PDB file of C-alpha atoms in Angstrom:
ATOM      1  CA  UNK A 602     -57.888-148.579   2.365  1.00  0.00           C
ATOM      2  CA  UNK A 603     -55.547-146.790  -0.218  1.00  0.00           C
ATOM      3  CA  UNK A 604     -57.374-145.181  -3.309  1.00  0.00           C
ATOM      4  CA  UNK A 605     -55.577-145.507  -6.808  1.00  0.00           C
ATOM      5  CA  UNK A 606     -54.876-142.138  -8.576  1.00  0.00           C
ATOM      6  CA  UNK A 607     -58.029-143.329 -10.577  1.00  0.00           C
ATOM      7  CA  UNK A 608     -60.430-144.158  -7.954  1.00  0.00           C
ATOM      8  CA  UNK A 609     -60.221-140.679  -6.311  1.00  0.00           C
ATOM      9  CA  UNK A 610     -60.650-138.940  -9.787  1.00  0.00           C
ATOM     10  CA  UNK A 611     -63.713-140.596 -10.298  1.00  0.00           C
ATOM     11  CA  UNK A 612     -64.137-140.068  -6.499  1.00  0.00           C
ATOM     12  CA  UNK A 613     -64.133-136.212  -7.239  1.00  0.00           C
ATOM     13  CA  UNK A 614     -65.457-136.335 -10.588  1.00  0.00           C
ATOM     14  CA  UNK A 615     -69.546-137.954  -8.804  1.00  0.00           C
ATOM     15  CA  UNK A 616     -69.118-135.558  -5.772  1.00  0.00           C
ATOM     16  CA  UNK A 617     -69.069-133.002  -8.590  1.00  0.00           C
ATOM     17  CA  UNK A 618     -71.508-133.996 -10.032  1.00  0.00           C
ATOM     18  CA  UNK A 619     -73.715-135.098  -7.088  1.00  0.00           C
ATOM     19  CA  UNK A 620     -73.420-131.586  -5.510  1.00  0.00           C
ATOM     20  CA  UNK A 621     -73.743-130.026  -9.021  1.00  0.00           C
ATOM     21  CA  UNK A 622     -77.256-132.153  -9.493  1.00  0.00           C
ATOM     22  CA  UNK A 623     -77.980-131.234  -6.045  1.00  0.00           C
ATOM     23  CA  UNK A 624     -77.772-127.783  -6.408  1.00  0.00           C
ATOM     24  CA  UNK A 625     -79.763-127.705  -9.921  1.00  0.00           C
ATOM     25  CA  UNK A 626     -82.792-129.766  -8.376  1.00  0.00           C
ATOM     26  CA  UNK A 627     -82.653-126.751  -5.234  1.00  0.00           C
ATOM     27  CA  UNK A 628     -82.788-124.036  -7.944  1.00  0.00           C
ATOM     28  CA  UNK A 629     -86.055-125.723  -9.820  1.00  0.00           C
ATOM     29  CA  UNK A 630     -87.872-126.286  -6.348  1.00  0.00           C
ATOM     30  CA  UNK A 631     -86.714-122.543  -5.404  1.00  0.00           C
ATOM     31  CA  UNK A 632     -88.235-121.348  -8.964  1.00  0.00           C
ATOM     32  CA  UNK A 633     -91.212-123.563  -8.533  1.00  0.00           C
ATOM     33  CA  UNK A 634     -92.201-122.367  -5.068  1.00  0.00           C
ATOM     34  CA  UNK A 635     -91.724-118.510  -6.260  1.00  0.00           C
ATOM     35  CA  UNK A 636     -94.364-119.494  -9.225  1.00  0.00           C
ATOM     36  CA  UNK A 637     -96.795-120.755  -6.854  1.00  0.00           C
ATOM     37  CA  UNK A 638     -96.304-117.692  -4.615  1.00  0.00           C
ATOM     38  CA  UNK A 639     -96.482-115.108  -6.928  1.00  0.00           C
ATOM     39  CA  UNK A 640     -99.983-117.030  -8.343  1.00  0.00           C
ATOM     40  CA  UNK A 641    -101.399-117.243  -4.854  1.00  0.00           C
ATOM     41  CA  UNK A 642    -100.265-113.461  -4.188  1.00  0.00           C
ATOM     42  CA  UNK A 643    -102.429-112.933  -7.926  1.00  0.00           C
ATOM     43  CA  UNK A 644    -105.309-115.222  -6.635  1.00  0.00           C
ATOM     44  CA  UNK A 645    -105.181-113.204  -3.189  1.00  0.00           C
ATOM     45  CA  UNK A 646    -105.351-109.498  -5.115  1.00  0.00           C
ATOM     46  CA  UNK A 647    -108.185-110.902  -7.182  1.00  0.00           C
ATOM     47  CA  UNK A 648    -110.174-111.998  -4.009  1.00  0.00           C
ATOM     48  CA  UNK A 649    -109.393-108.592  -2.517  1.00  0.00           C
ATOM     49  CA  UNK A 650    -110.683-106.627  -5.549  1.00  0.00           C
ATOM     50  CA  UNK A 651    -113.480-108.753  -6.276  1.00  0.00           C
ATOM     51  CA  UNK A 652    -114.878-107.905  -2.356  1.00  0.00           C
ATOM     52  CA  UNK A 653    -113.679-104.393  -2.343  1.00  0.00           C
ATOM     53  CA  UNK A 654    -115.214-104.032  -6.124  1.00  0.00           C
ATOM     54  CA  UNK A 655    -118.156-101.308  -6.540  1.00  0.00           C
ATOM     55  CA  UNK A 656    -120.239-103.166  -8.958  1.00  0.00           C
ATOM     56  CA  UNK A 657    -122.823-101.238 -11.524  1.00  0.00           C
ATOM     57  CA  UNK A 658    -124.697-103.922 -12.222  1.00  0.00           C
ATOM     58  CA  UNK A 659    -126.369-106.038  -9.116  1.00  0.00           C
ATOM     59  CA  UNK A 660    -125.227-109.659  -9.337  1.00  0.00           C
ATOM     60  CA  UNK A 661    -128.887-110.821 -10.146  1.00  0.00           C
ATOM     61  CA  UNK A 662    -128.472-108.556 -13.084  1.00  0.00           C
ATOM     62  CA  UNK A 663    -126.685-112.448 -14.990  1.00  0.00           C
ATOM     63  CA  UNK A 664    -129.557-114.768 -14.191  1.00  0.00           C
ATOM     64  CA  UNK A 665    -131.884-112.204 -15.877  1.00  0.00           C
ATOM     65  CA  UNK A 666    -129.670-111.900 -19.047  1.00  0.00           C
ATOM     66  CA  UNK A 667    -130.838-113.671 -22.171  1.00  0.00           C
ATOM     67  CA  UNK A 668    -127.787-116.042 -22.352  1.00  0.00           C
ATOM     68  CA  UNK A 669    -128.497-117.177 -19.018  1.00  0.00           C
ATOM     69  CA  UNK A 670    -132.440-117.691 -20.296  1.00  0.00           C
ATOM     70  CA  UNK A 671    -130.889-119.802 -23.383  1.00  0.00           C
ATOM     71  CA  UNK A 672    -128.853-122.045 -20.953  1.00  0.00           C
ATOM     72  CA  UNK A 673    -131.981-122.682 -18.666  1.00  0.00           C
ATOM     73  CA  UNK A 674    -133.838-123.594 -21.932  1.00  0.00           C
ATOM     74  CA  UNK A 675    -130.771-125.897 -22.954  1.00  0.00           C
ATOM     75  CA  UNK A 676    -130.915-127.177 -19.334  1.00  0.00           C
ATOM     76  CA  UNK A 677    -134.742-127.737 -19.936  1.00  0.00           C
ATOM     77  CA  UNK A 678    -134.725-129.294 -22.859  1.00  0.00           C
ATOM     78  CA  UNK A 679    -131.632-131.790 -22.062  1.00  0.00           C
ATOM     79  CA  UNK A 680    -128.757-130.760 -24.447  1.00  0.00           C
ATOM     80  CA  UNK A 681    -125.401-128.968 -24.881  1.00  0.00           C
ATOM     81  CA  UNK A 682    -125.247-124.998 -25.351  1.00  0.00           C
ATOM     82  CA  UNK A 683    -123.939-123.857 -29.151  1.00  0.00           C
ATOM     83  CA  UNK A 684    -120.792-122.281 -29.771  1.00  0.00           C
ATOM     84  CA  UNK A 685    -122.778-118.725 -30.483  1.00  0.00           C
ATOM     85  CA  UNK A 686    -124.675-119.550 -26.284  1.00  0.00           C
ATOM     86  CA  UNK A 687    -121.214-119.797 -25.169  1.00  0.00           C
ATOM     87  CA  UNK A 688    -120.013-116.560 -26.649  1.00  0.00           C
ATOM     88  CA  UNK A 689    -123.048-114.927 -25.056  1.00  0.00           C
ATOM     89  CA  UNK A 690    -122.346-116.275 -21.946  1.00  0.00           C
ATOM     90  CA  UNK A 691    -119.372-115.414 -21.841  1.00  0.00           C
ATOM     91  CA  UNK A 692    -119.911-112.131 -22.059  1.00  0.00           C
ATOM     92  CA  UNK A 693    -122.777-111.683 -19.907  1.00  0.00           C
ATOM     93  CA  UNK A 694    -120.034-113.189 -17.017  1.00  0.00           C
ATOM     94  CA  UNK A 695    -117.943-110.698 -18.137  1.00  0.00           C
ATOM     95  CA  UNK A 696    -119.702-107.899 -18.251  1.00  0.00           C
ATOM     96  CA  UNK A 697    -120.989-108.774 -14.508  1.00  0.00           C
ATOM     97  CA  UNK A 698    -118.214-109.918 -13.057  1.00  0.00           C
ATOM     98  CA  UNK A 699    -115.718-107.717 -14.723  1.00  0.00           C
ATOM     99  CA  UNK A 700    -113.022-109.665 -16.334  1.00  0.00           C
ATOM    100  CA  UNK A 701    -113.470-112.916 -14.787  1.00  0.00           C
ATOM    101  CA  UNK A 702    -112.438-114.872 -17.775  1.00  0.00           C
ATOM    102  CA  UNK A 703    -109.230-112.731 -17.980  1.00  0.00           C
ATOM    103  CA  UNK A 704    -108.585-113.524 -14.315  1.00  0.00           C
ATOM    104  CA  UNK A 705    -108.630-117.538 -14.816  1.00  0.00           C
ATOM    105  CA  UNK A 706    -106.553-117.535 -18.136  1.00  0.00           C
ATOM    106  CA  UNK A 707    -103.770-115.243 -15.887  1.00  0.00           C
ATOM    107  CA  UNK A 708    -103.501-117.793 -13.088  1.00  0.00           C
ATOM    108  CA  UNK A 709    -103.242-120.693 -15.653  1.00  0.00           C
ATOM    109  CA  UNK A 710    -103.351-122.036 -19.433  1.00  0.00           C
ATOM    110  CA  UNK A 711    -107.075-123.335 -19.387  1.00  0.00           C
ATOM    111  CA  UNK A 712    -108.638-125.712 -22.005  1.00  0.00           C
ATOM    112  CA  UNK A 713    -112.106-124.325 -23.351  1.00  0.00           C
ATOM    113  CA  UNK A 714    -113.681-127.050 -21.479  1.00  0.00           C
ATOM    114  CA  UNK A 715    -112.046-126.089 -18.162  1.00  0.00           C
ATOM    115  CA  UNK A 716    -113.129-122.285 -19.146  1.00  0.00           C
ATOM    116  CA  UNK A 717    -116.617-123.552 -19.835  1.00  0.00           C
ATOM    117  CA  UNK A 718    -116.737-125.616 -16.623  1.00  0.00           C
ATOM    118  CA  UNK A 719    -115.704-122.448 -14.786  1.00  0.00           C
ATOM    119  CA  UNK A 720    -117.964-119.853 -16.178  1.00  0.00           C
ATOM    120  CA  UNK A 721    -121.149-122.547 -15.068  1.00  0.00           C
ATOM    121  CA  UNK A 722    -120.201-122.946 -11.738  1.00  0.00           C
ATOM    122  CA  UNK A 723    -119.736-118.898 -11.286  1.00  0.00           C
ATOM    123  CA  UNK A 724    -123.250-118.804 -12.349  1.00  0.00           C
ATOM    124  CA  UNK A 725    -124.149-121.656  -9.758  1.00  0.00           C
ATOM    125  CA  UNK A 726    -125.263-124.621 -11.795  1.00  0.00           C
ATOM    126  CA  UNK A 727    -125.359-127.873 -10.301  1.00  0.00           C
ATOM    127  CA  UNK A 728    -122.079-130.661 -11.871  1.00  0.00           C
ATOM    128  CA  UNK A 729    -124.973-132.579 -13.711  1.00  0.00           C
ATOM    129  CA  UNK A 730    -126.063-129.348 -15.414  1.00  0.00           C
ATOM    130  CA  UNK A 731    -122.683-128.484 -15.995  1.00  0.00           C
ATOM    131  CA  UNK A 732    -122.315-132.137 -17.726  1.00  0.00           C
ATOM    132  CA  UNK A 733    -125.377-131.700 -19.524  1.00  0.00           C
ATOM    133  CA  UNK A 734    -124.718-128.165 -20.840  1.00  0.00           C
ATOM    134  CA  UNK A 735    -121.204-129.167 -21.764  1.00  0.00           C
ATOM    135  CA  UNK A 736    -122.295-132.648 -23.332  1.00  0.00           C
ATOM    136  CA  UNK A 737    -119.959-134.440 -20.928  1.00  0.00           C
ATOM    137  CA  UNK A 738    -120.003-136.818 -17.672  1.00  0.00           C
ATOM    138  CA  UNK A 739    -120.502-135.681 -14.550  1.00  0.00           C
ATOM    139  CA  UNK A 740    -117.589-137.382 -13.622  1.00  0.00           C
ATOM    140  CA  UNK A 741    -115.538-135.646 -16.314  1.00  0.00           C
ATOM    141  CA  UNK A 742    -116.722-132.235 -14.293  1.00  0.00           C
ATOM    142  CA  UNK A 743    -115.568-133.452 -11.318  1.00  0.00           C
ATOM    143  CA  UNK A 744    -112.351-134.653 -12.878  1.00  0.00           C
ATOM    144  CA  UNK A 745    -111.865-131.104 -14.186  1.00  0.00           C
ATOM    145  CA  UNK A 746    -112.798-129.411 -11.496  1.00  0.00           C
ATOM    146  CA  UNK A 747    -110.306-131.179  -9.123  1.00  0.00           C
ATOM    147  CA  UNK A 748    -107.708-130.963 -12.044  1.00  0.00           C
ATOM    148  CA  UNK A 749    -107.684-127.024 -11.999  1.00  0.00           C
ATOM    149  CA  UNK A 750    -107.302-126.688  -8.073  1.00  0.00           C
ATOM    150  CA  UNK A 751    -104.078-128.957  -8.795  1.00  0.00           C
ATOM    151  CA  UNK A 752    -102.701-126.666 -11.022  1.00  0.00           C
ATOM    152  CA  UNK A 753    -103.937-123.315  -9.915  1.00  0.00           C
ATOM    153  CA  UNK A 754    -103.025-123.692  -6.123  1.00  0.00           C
ATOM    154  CA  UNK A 755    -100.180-126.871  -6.542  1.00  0.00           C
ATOM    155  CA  UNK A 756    -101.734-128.709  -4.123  1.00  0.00           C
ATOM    156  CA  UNK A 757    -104.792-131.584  -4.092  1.00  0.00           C
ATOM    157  CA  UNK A 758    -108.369-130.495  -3.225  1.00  0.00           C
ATOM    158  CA  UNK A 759    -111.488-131.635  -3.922  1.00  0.00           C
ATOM    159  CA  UNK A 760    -114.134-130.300  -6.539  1.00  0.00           C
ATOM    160  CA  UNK A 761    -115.529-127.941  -3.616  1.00  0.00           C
ATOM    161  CA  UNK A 762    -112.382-125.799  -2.952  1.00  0.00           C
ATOM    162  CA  UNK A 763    -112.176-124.933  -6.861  1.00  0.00           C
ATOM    163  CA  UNK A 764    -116.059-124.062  -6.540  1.00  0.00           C
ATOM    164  CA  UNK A 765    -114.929-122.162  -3.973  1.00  0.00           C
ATOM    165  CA  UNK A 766    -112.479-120.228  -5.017  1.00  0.00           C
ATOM    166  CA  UNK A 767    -114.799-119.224  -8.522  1.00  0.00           C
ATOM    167  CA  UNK A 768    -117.042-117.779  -6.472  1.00  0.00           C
ATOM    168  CA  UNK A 769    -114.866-115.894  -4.583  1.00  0.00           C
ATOM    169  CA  UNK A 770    -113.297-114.188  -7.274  1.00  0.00           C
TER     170      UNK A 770
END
């Protein structure tokens, strides 16, 4: 079979661009793989820190802190936490577990409700108390939870692993 002068332009002209595409879809996967080591090398020096860590305060030092109190009461009484309980909770985290909510917002962009569901299960609630104090479903929590193991680590896991991980850091 004898190719016009046409035919083998066009012949050359998709090999081009085949190996051109090719070699554009190799760079992304190289650039995305480099992301998701450089956040598991963060998530790793985090870990590290967090064990090696001197704290001042003992880690019961949170669950005797008055914003921990409020969210007990909230838990008690069956409703969300207020935007002013959240602030204080956050900062009692914080201040116990030095810069924890600095840590998560490095490894990813986080919602307020994926920030929320974090801070909760640092400080051990159970998902339905995290529903309740965050005036959605438990499923929603469990959604979120599996979400941000997705997109911290690029890979699927289930609701446990993130738990995991927030209390390891």
């Amino acid at each position: 079979m004898i190719l016009t002068d046409r035919e083998l332009f066009l012949l050359i002209i998709c090999t081009v661009f085949y190996i051109t595409l090719f070699i554009l879809v190799l760079q992304s996967n190289r650039r995305k793989l480099q992301l998701l080591q450089s956040r598991l090398d963060n998530i790793h020096a985090m870990q590290k820190m967090a064990v090696m860590e001197h704290r001042q305060q003992d880690d019961s030092s949170i669950y005797a802190s008055e914003a921990y109190r409020r969210a007990k009461q909230c838990l008690t009484e069956g409703r969300s936490l207020t935007e002013g309980d959240w602030g204080a909770l956050t900062e009692a985290v914080n201040g116990v577990y030095d810069g924890f909510s600095d840590k998560l917002y490095s490894l990813c962009r986080m919602s307020e409700q994926d920030m929320r569901v974090s801070l909760l299960i640092k400080l051990r609630m159970q998902p339905k108390d995290i529903a309740t104090l965050t005036a959605h479903s438990k499923e929603s929590v469990a959604s979120t939870r599996s979400r941000l193991y997705q997109k911290v680590f690029g890979k699927k896991g289930s609701t446990r692993d993130w738990d995991d991980f927030i209390l390891s850091i």
